[in-house]
Amino acid sequence: MDGIGADGVGAGSVVADEVVGAASRALQRRAKCGSRLTDAKRAAFLDELARSCNVRRSAGAAGVTEGTFYRLRHRDAEFGAAWEAAMATGYARLEAELMAEALRETDAGDGREPIDRDLALRLLGRRDGAARAANRGGYGRSTRTKHVPMAEVEAALMRQLVLLARRVKAGA
């Protein structure tokens, strides 16, 4: 099949063909999607996110849709924490670049992409304001989802059920 590399992965992340069909129609060959979210794809996403703070660009660098990463962040507390750490790294880098640019004379031949200062400052202010609000326990905290591993949720529920069973037993 054209576009498939030696590793079995090619354009569009197609890895092989599969035969599909249903009771009311004939069998047909169809390209099987190879969009499994590997550790390498997660790492590529997080690396680019730390560099750019841009989810769409980061997902593109990993060869996966951005929706896949948003769903993963919602489901996986560890990945959600890594996402936040990558964003914090990216914002710290942006802040450092803005400071460096403010302290040096602009050199048109230094090979760096120009920074939209107004946009960068608005983004940093927004991030800083959300962090302050979250630390106060005020605005912004209710809009953030706390990522908790399923095992932790199940353990908390079991503790509550044990307490409830003791109360029922004591009252009977």
mmCIF file with all atom_site columns, C-alpha atoms in Angstrom:
data_model
loop_
_atom_site.group_PDB
_atom_site.id
_atom_site.type_symbol
_atom_site.label_atom_id
_atom_site.label_alt_id
_atom_site.label_comp_id
_atom_site.label_asym_id
_atom_site.label_entity_id
_atom_site.label_seq_id
_atom_site.pdbx_PDB_ins_code
_atom_site.Cartn_x
_atom_site.Cartn_y
_atom_site.Cartn_z
_atom_site.occupancy
_atom_site.B_iso_or_equiv
_atom_site.pdbx_formal_charge
_atom_site.auth_seq_id
_atom_site.auth_comp_id
_atom_site.auth_asym_id
_atom_site.auth_atom_id
_atom_site.pdbx_PDB_model_num
ATOM 1   C CA . MET A 1 1   ? 0.000   0.000  0.000  1.00 0.00 ? 1   MET A CA 1
ATOM 2   C CA . ASP A 1 2   ? 1.415   3.427  -0.946 1.00 0.00 ? 2   ASP A CA 1
ATOM 3   C CA . GLY A 1 3   ? 2.512   5.766  1.822  1.00 0.00 ? 3   GLY A CA 1
ATOM 4   C CA . ILE A 1 4   ? 3.381   3.006  4.303  1.00 0.00 ? 4   ILE A CA 1
ATOM 5   C CA . GLY A 1 5   ? 6.848   3.209  5.797  1.00 0.00 ? 5   GLY A CA 1
ATOM 6   C CA . ALA A 1 6   ? 9.116   0.421  6.965  1.00 0.00 ? 6   ALA A CA 1
ATOM 7   C CA . ASP A 1 7   ? 7.659   0.733  10.461 1.00 0.00 ? 7   ASP A CA 1
ATOM 8   C CA . GLY A 1 8   ? 4.124   0.119  9.151  1.00 0.00 ? 8   GLY A CA 1
ATOM 9   C CA . VAL A 1 9   ? 3.027   3.699  9.705  1.00 0.00 ? 9   VAL A CA 1
ATOM 10  C CA . GLY A 1 10  ? 2.505   6.170  6.900  1.00 0.00 ? 10  GLY A CA 1
ATOM 11  C CA . ALA A 1 11  ? 0.484   9.167  5.884  1.00 0.00 ? 11  ALA A CA 1
ATOM 12  C CA . GLY A 1 12  ? -2.781  9.379  7.769  1.00 0.00 ? 12  GLY A CA 1
ATOM 13  C CA . SER A 1 13  ? -1.542  6.855  10.336 1.00 0.00 ? 13  SER A CA 1
ATOM 14  C CA . VAL A 1 14  ? -2.822  3.954  8.225  1.00 0.00 ? 14  VAL A CA 1
ATOM 15  C CA . VAL A 1 15  ? -1.227  0.713  9.388  1.00 0.00 ? 15  VAL A CA 1
ATOM 16  C CA . ALA A 1 16  ? -2.982  -2.085 7.501  1.00 0.00 ? 16  ALA A CA 1
ATOM 17  C CA . ASP A 1 17  ? -6.143  -3.179 5.749  1.00 0.00 ? 17  ASP A CA 1
ATOM 18  C CA . GLU A 1 18  ? -9.004  -4.972 7.415  1.00 0.00 ? 18  GLU A CA 1
ATOM 19  C CA . VAL A 1 19  ? -11.979 -6.801 5.985  1.00 0.00 ? 19  VAL A CA 1
ATOM 20  C CA . VAL A 1 20  ? -15.315 -5.504 7.223  1.00 0.00 ? 20  VAL A CA 1
ATOM 21  C CA . GLY A 1 21  ? -18.919 -6.187 6.421  1.00 0.00 ? 21  GLY A CA 1
ATOM 22  C CA . ALA A 1 22  ? -22.369 -6.673 7.807  1.00 0.00 ? 22  ALA A CA 1
ATOM 23  C CA . ALA A 1 23  ? -25.115 -9.218 7.399  1.00 0.00 ? 23  ALA A CA 1
ATOM 24  C CA . SER A 1 24  ? -26.828 -7.154 4.709  1.00 0.00 ? 24  SER A CA 1
ATOM 25  C CA . ARG A 1 25  ? -23.793 -6.192 2.632  1.00 0.00 ? 25  ARG A CA 1
ATOM 26  C CA . ALA A 1 26  ? -20.721 -7.701 1.007  1.00 0.00 ? 26  ALA A CA 1
ATOM 27  C CA . LEU A 1 27  ? -17.311 -7.804 2.584  1.00 0.00 ? 27  LEU A CA 1
ATOM 28  C CA . GLN A 1 28  ? -14.925 -5.002 1.677  1.00 0.00 ? 28  GLN A CA 1
ATOM 29  C CA . ARG A 1 29  ? -11.337 -3.976 2.341  1.00 0.00 ? 29  ARG A CA 1
ATOM 30  C CA . ARG A 1 30  ? -10.921 -0.849 4.385  1.00 0.00 ? 30  ARG A CA 1
ATOM 31  C CA . ALA A 1 31  ? -7.849  0.933  5.712  1.00 0.00 ? 31  ALA A CA 1
ATOM 32  C CA . LYS A 1 32  ? -7.478  0.355  9.419  1.00 0.00 ? 32  LYS A CA 1
ATOM 33  C CA . CYS A 1 33  ? -6.708  3.460  11.446 1.00 0.00 ? 33  CYS A CA 1
ATOM 34  C CA . GLY A 1 34  ? -3.473  3.368  13.405 1.00 0.00 ? 34  GLY A CA 1
ATOM 35  C CA . SER A 1 35  ? -4.250  6.241  15.734 1.00 0.00 ? 35  SER A CA 1
ATOM 36  C CA . ARG A 1 36  ? -3.354  4.419  18.932 1.00 0.00 ? 36  ARG A CA 1
ATOM 37  C CA . LEU A 1 37  ? -2.120  6.897  21.468 1.00 0.00 ? 37  LEU A CA 1
ATOM 38  C CA . THR A 1 38  ? 1.371   5.641  22.216 1.00 0.00 ? 38  THR A CA 1
ATOM 39  C CA . ASP A 1 39  ? 3.754   6.906  24.872 1.00 0.00 ? 39  ASP A CA 1
ATOM 40  C CA . ALA A 1 40  ? 5.830   8.464  22.081 1.00 0.00 ? 40  ALA A CA 1
ATOM 41  C CA . LYS A 1 41  ? 2.806   10.414 20.807 1.00 0.00 ? 41  LYS A CA 1
ATOM 42  C CA . ARG A 1 42  ? 1.993   11.595 24.330 1.00 0.00 ? 42  ARG A CA 1
ATOM 43  C CA . ALA A 1 43  ? 5.592   12.712 24.803 1.00 0.00 ? 43  ALA A CA 1
ATOM 44  C CA . ALA A 1 44  ? 5.623   14.519 21.430 1.00 0.00 ? 44  ALA A CA 1
ATOM 45  C CA . PHE A 1 45  ? 2.403   16.315 22.389 1.00 0.00 ? 45  PHE A CA 1
ATOM 46  C CA . LEU A 1 46  ? 3.696   17.366 25.816 1.00 0.00 ? 46  LEU A CA 1
ATOM 47  C CA . ASP A 1 47  ? 7.077   18.482 24.429 1.00 0.00 ? 47  ASP A CA 1
ATOM 48  C CA . GLU A 1 48  ? 5.457   20.709 21.817 1.00 0.00 ? 48  GLU A CA 1
ATOM 49  C CA . LEU A 1 49  ? 2.911   21.978 24.366 1.00 0.00 ? 49  LEU A CA 1
ATOM 50  C CA . ALA A 1 50  ? 5.770   23.049 26.640 1.00 0.00 ? 50  ALA A CA 1
ATOM 51  C CA . ARG A 1 51  ? 7.360   24.863 23.693 1.00 0.00 ? 51  ARG A CA 1
ATOM 52  C CA . SER A 1 52  ? 4.277   26.497 22.193 1.00 0.00 ? 52  SER A CA 1
ATOM 53  C CA . CYS A 1 53  ? 1.369   26.395 24.700 1.00 0.00 ? 53  CYS A CA 1
ATOM 54  C CA . ASN A 1 54  ? -0.710  25.591 21.603 1.00 0.00 ? 54  ASN A CA 1
ATOM 55  C CA . VAL A 1 55  ? -2.878  22.469 21.853 1.00 0.00 ? 55  VAL A CA 1
ATOM 56  C CA . ARG A 1 56  ? -3.696  22.293 18.128 1.00 0.00 ? 56  ARG A CA 1
ATOM 57  C CA . ARG A 1 57  ? -0.037  22.600 17.116 1.00 0.00 ? 57  ARG A CA 1
ATOM 58  C CA . SER A 1 58  ? 0.980   20.068 19.764 1.00 0.00 ? 58  SER A CA 1
ATOM 59  C CA . ALA A 1 59  ? -1.627  17.546 18.654 1.00 0.00 ? 59  ALA A CA 1
ATOM 60  C CA . GLY A 1 60  ? -0.484  18.000 15.060 1.00 0.00 ? 60  GLY A CA 1
ATOM 61  C CA . ALA A 1 61  ? 3.114   17.339 16.111 1.00 0.00 ? 61  ALA A CA 1
ATOM 62  C CA . ALA A 1 62  ? 1.954   14.070 17.657 1.00 0.00 ? 62  ALA A CA 1
ATOM 63  C CA . GLY A 1 63  ? -0.178  13.151 14.645 1.00 0.00 ? 63  GLY A CA 1
ATOM 64  C CA . VAL A 1 64  ? -3.356  12.906 16.728 1.00 0.00 ? 64  VAL A CA 1
ATOM 65  C CA . THR A 1 65  ? -6.473  15.087 16.923 1.00 0.00 ? 65  THR A CA 1
ATOM 66  C CA . GLU A 1 66  ? -6.626  17.681 19.664 1.00 0.00 ? 66  GLU A CA 1
ATOM 67  C CA . GLY A 1 67  ? -9.950  16.230 20.885 1.00 0.00 ? 67  GLY A CA 1
ATOM 68  C CA . THR A 1 68  ? -8.170  12.981 21.701 1.00 0.00 ? 68  THR A CA 1
ATOM 69  C CA . PHE A 1 69  ? -5.816  14.829 24.025 1.00 0.00 ? 69  PHE A CA 1
ATOM 70  C CA . TYR A 1 70  ? -8.615  16.845 25.660 1.00 0.00 ? 70  TYR A CA 1
ATOM 71  C CA . ARG A 1 71  ? -10.494 13.582 26.381 1.00 0.00 ? 71  ARG A CA 1
ATOM 72  C CA . LEU A 1 72  ? -7.323  11.972 27.725 1.00 0.00 ? 72  LEU A CA 1
ATOM 73  C CA . ARG A 1 73  ? -6.689  14.952 30.024 1.00 0.00 ? 73  ARG A CA 1
ATOM 74  C CA . HIS A 1 74  ? -10.216 14.582 31.384 1.00 0.00 ? 74  HIS A CA 1
ATOM 75  C CA . ARG A 1 75  ? -9.884  10.802 31.922 1.00 0.00 ? 75  ARG A CA 1
ATOM 76  C CA . ASP A 1 76  ? -6.272  10.474 33.082 1.00 0.00 ? 76  ASP A CA 1
ATOM 77  C CA . ALA A 1 77  ? -5.183  12.453 36.145 1.00 0.00 ? 77  ALA A CA 1
ATOM 78  C CA . GLU A 1 78  ? -1.503  11.774 35.539 1.00 0.00 ? 78  GLU A CA 1
ATOM 79  C CA . PHE A 1 79  ? -1.709  13.059 31.968 1.00 0.00 ? 79  PHE A CA 1
ATOM 80  C CA . GLY A 1 80  ? -3.744  16.046 33.171 1.00 0.00 ? 80  GLY A CA 1
ATOM 81  C CA . ALA A 1 81  ? -0.976  16.928 35.621 1.00 0.00 ? 81  ALA A CA 1
ATOM 82  C CA . ALA A 1 82  ? 1.650   16.534 32.889 1.00 0.00 ? 82  ALA A CA 1
ATOM 83  C CA . TRP A 1 83  ? -0.442  18.828 30.643 1.00 0.00 ? 83  TRP A CA 1
ATOM 84  C CA . GLU A 1 84  ? -0.553  21.506 33.366 1.00 0.00 ? 84  GLU A CA 1
ATOM 85  C CA . ALA A 1 85  ? 3.198   21.157 33.945 1.00 0.00 ? 85  ALA A CA 1
ATOM 86  C CA . ALA A 1 86  ? 3.874   21.537 30.206 1.00 0.00 ? 86  ALA A CA 1
ATOM 87  C CA . MET A 1 87  ? 1.684   24.649 30.065 1.00 0.00 ? 87  MET A CA 1
ATOM 88  C CA . ALA A 1 88  ? 3.459   26.099 33.108 1.00 0.00 ? 88  ALA A CA 1
ATOM 89  C CA . THR A 1 89  ? 6.810   25.443 31.411 1.00 0.00 ? 89  THR A CA 1
ATOM 90  C CA . GLY A 1 90  ? 5.576   27.108 28.235 1.00 0.00 ? 90  GLY A CA 1
ATOM 91  C CA . TYR A 1 91  ? 4.294   30.164 30.060 1.00 0.00 ? 91  TYR A CA 1
ATOM 92  C CA . ALA A 1 92  ? 7.544   30.464 32.018 1.00 0.00 ? 92  ALA A CA 1
ATOM 93  C CA . ARG A 1 93  ? 9.480   30.274 28.733 1.00 0.00 ? 93  ARG A CA 1
ATOM 94  C CA . LEU A 1 94  ? 7.222   32.922 27.181 1.00 0.00 ? 94  LEU A CA 1
ATOM 95  C CA . GLU A 1 95  ? 7.679   35.182 30.177 1.00 0.00 ? 95  GLU A CA 1
ATOM 96  C CA . ALA A 1 96  ? 11.456  34.718 30.045 1.00 0.00 ? 96  ALA A CA 1
ATOM 97  C CA . GLU A 1 97  ? 11.510  35.531 26.312 1.00 0.00 ? 97  GLU A CA 1
ATOM 98  C CA . LEU A 1 98  ? 9.459   38.673 26.895 1.00 0.00 ? 98  LEU A CA 1
ATOM 99  C CA . MET A 1 99  ? 11.838  39.780 29.636 1.00 0.00 ? 99  MET A CA 1
ATOM 100 C CA . ALA A 1 100 ? 14.873  39.073 27.470 1.00 0.00 ? 100 ALA A CA 1
ATOM 101 C CA . GLU A 1 101 ? 13.338  41.011 24.586 1.00 0.00 ? 101 GLU A CA 1
ATOM 102 C CA . ALA A 1 102 ? 12.509  43.926 26.848 1.00 0.00 ? 102 ALA A CA 1
ATOM 103 C CA . LEU A 1 103 ? 16.099  44.052 28.142 1.00 0.00 ? 103 LEU A CA 1
ATOM 104 C CA . ARG A 1 104 ? 17.913  43.810 24.805 1.00 0.00 ? 104 ARG A CA 1
ATOM 105 C CA . GLU A 1 105 ? 17.879  45.994 21.775 1.00 0.00 ? 105 GLU A CA 1
ATOM 106 C CA . THR A 1 106 ? 15.939  44.456 18.902 1.00 0.00 ? 106 THR A CA 1
ATOM 107 C CA . ASP A 1 107 ? 18.290  42.731 16.489 1.00 0.00 ? 107 ASP A CA 1
ATOM 108 C CA . ALA A 1 108 ? 16.508  42.020 13.217 1.00 0.00 ? 108 ALA A CA 1
ATOM 109 C CA . GLY A 1 109 ? 19.106  39.443 12.181 1.00 0.00 ? 109 GLY A CA 1
ATOM 110 C CA . ASP A 1 110 ? 19.052  37.194 15.274 1.00 0.00 ? 110 ASP A CA 1
ATOM 111 C CA . GLY A 1 111 ? 16.837  34.552 13.609 1.00 0.00 ? 111 GLY A CA 1
ATOM 112 C CA . ARG A 1 112 ? 14.089  34.659 16.231 1.00 0.00 ? 112 ARG A CA 1
ATOM 113 C CA . GLU A 1 113 ? 10.436  34.921 15.346 1.00 0.00 ? 113 GLU A CA 1
ATOM 114 C CA . PRO A 1 114 ? 8.918   38.248 16.423 1.00 0.00 ? 114 PRO A CA 1
ATOM 115 C CA . ILE A 1 115 ? 6.668   38.062 19.476 1.00 0.00 ? 115 ILE A CA 1
ATOM 116 C CA . ASP A 1 116 ? 3.268   39.725 19.479 1.00 0.00 ? 116 ASP A CA 1
ATOM 117 C CA . ARG A 1 117 ? 3.902   41.541 22.756 1.00 0.00 ? 117 ARG A CA 1
ATOM 118 C CA . ASP A 1 118 ? 0.302   42.598 23.359 1.00 0.00 ? 118 ASP A CA 1
ATOM 119 C CA . LEU A 1 119 ? -1.009  39.070 22.892 1.00 0.00 ? 119 LEU A CA 1
ATOM 120 C CA . ALA A 1 120 ? 1.774   37.576 25.014 1.00 0.00 ? 120 ALA A CA 1
ATOM 121 C CA . LEU A 1 121 ? 1.155   40.009 27.856 1.00 0.00 ? 121 LEU A CA 1
ATOM 122 C CA . ARG A 1 122 ? -2.617  39.378 27.758 1.00 0.00 ? 122 ARG A CA 1
ATOM 123 C CA . LEU A 1 123 ? -2.025  35.608 27.888 1.00 0.00 ? 123 LEU A CA 1
ATOM 124 C CA . LEU A 1 124 ? 0.414   35.912 30.773 1.00 0.00 ? 124 LEU A CA 1
ATOM 125 C CA . GLY A 1 125 ? -2.004  38.203 32.643 1.00 0.00 ? 125 GLY A CA 1
ATOM 126 C CA . ARG A 1 126 ? -4.855  35.776 32.101 1.00 0.00 ? 126 ARG A CA 1
ATOM 127 C CA . ARG A 1 127 ? -2.777  32.852 33.335 1.00 0.00 ? 127 ARG A CA 1
ATOM 128 C CA . ASP A 1 128 ? -1.520  34.832 36.334 1.00 0.00 ? 128 ASP A CA 1
ATOM 129 C CA . GLY A 1 129 ? -5.064  35.967 37.236 1.00 0.00 ? 129 GLY A CA 1
ATOM 130 C CA . ALA A 1 130 ? -6.415  32.411 37.064 1.00 0.00 ? 130 ALA A CA 1
ATOM 131 C CA . ALA A 1 131 ? -3.591  31.177 39.307 1.00 0.00 ? 131 ALA A CA 1
ATOM 132 C CA . ARG A 1 132 ? -4.264  33.888 41.905 1.00 0.00 ? 132 ARG A CA 1
ATOM 133 C CA . ALA A 1 133 ? -8.003  33.154 41.874 1.00 0.00 ? 133 ALA A CA 1
ATOM 134 C CA . ALA A 1 134 ? -7.405  29.426 42.268 1.00 0.00 ? 134 ALA A CA 1
ATOM 135 C CA . ASN A 1 135 ? -5.063  30.046 45.214 1.00 0.00 ? 135 ASN A CA 1
ATOM 136 C CA . ARG A 1 136 ? -7.762  32.174 46.881 1.00 0.00 ? 136 ARG A CA 1
ATOM 137 C CA . GLY A 1 137 ? -10.333 29.459 46.270 1.00 0.00 ? 137 GLY A CA 1
ATOM 138 C CA . GLY A 1 138 ? -12.440 31.943 44.362 1.00 0.00 ? 138 GLY A CA 1
ATOM 139 C CA . TYR A 1 139 ? -13.298 32.484 40.733 1.00 0.00 ? 139 TYR A CA 1
ATOM 140 C CA . GLY A 1 140 ? -11.706 29.979 38.413 1.00 0.00 ? 140 GLY A CA 1
ATOM 141 C CA . ARG A 1 141 ? -11.549 27.119 40.841 1.00 0.00 ? 141 ARG A CA 1
ATOM 142 C CA . SER A 1 142 ? -15.090 25.943 40.083 1.00 0.00 ? 142 SER A CA 1
ATOM 143 C CA . THR A 1 143 ? -14.300 25.842 36.355 1.00 0.00 ? 143 THR A CA 1
ATOM 144 C CA . ARG A 1 144 ? -11.335 23.529 36.837 1.00 0.00 ? 144 ARG A CA 1
ATOM 145 C CA . THR A 1 145 ? -11.875 19.808 37.023 1.00 0.00 ? 145 THR A CA 1
ATOM 146 C CA . LYS A 1 146 ? -9.899  17.992 39.674 1.00 0.00 ? 146 LYS A CA 1
ATOM 147 C CA . HIS A 1 147 ? -8.425  14.894 38.105 1.00 0.00 ? 147 HIS A CA 1
ATOM 148 C CA . VAL A 1 148 ? -8.668  11.973 40.518 1.00 0.00 ? 148 VAL A CA 1
ATOM 149 C CA . PRO A 1 149 ? -7.622  8.400  39.676 1.00 0.00 ? 149 PRO A CA 1
ATOM 150 C CA . MET A 1 150 ? -10.498 5.913  39.550 1.00 0.00 ? 150 MET A CA 1
ATOM 151 C CA . ALA A 1 151 ? -8.888  3.757  42.260 1.00 0.00 ? 151 ALA A CA 1
ATOM 152 C CA . GLU A 1 152 ? -8.978  6.737  44.626 1.00 0.00 ? 152 GLU A CA 1
ATOM 153 C CA . VAL A 1 153 ? -12.658 7.378  43.856 1.00 0.00 ? 153 VAL A CA 1
ATOM 154 C CA . GLU A 1 154 ? -13.521 3.721  44.421 1.00 0.00 ? 154 GLU A CA 1
ATOM 155 C CA . ALA A 1 155 ? -11.618 3.665  47.736 1.00 0.00 ? 155 ALA A CA 1
ATOM 156 C CA . ALA A 1 156 ? -13.478 6.774  48.948 1.00 0.00 ? 156 ALA A CA 1
ATOM 157 C CA . LEU A 1 157 ? -16.822 5.243  47.978 1.00 0.00 ? 157 LEU A CA 1
ATOM 158 C CA . MET A 1 158 ? -15.976 1.995  49.764 1.00 0.00 ? 158 MET A CA 1
ATOM 159 C CA . ARG A 1 159 ? -15.116 3.912  52.942 1.00 0.00 ? 159 ARG A CA 1
ATOM 160 C CA . GLN A 1 160 ? -18.467 5.701  52.765 1.00 0.00 ? 160 GLN A CA 1
ATOM 161 C CA . LEU A 1 161 ? -20.303 2.408  52.205 1.00 0.00 ? 161 LEU A CA 1
ATOM 162 C CA . VAL A 1 162 ? -18.562 0.825  55.220 1.00 0.00 ? 162 VAL A CA 1
ATOM 163 C CA . LEU A 1 163 ? -19.577 3.803  57.392 1.00 0.00 ? 163 LEU A CA 1
ATOM 164 C CA . LEU A 1 164 ? -23.143 3.599  56.108 1.00 0.00 ? 164 LEU A CA 1
ATOM 165 C CA . ALA A 1 165 ? -23.290 -0.150 56.812 1.00 0.00 ? 165 ALA A CA 1
ATOM 166 C CA . ARG A 1 166 ? -22.080 0.459  60.393 1.00 0.00 ? 166 ARG A CA 1
ATOM 167 C CA . ARG A 1 167 ? -24.777 3.091  60.940 1.00 0.00 ? 167 ARG A CA 1
ATOM 168 C CA . VAL A 1 168 ? -27.474 0.808  59.588 1.00 0.00 ? 168 VAL A CA 1
ATOM 169 C CA . LYS A 1 169 ? -26.216 -2.081 61.732 1.00 0.00 ? 169 LYS A CA 1
ATOM 170 C CA . ALA A 1 170 ? -26.058 0.115  64.863 1.00 0.00 ? 170 ALA A CA 1
ATOM 171 C CA . GLY A 1 171 ? -29.579 1.420  64.255 1.00 0.00 ? 171 GLY A CA 1
ATOM 172 C CA . ALA A 1 172 ? -31.086 -2.050 63.679 1.00 0.00 ? 172 ALA A CA 1
#
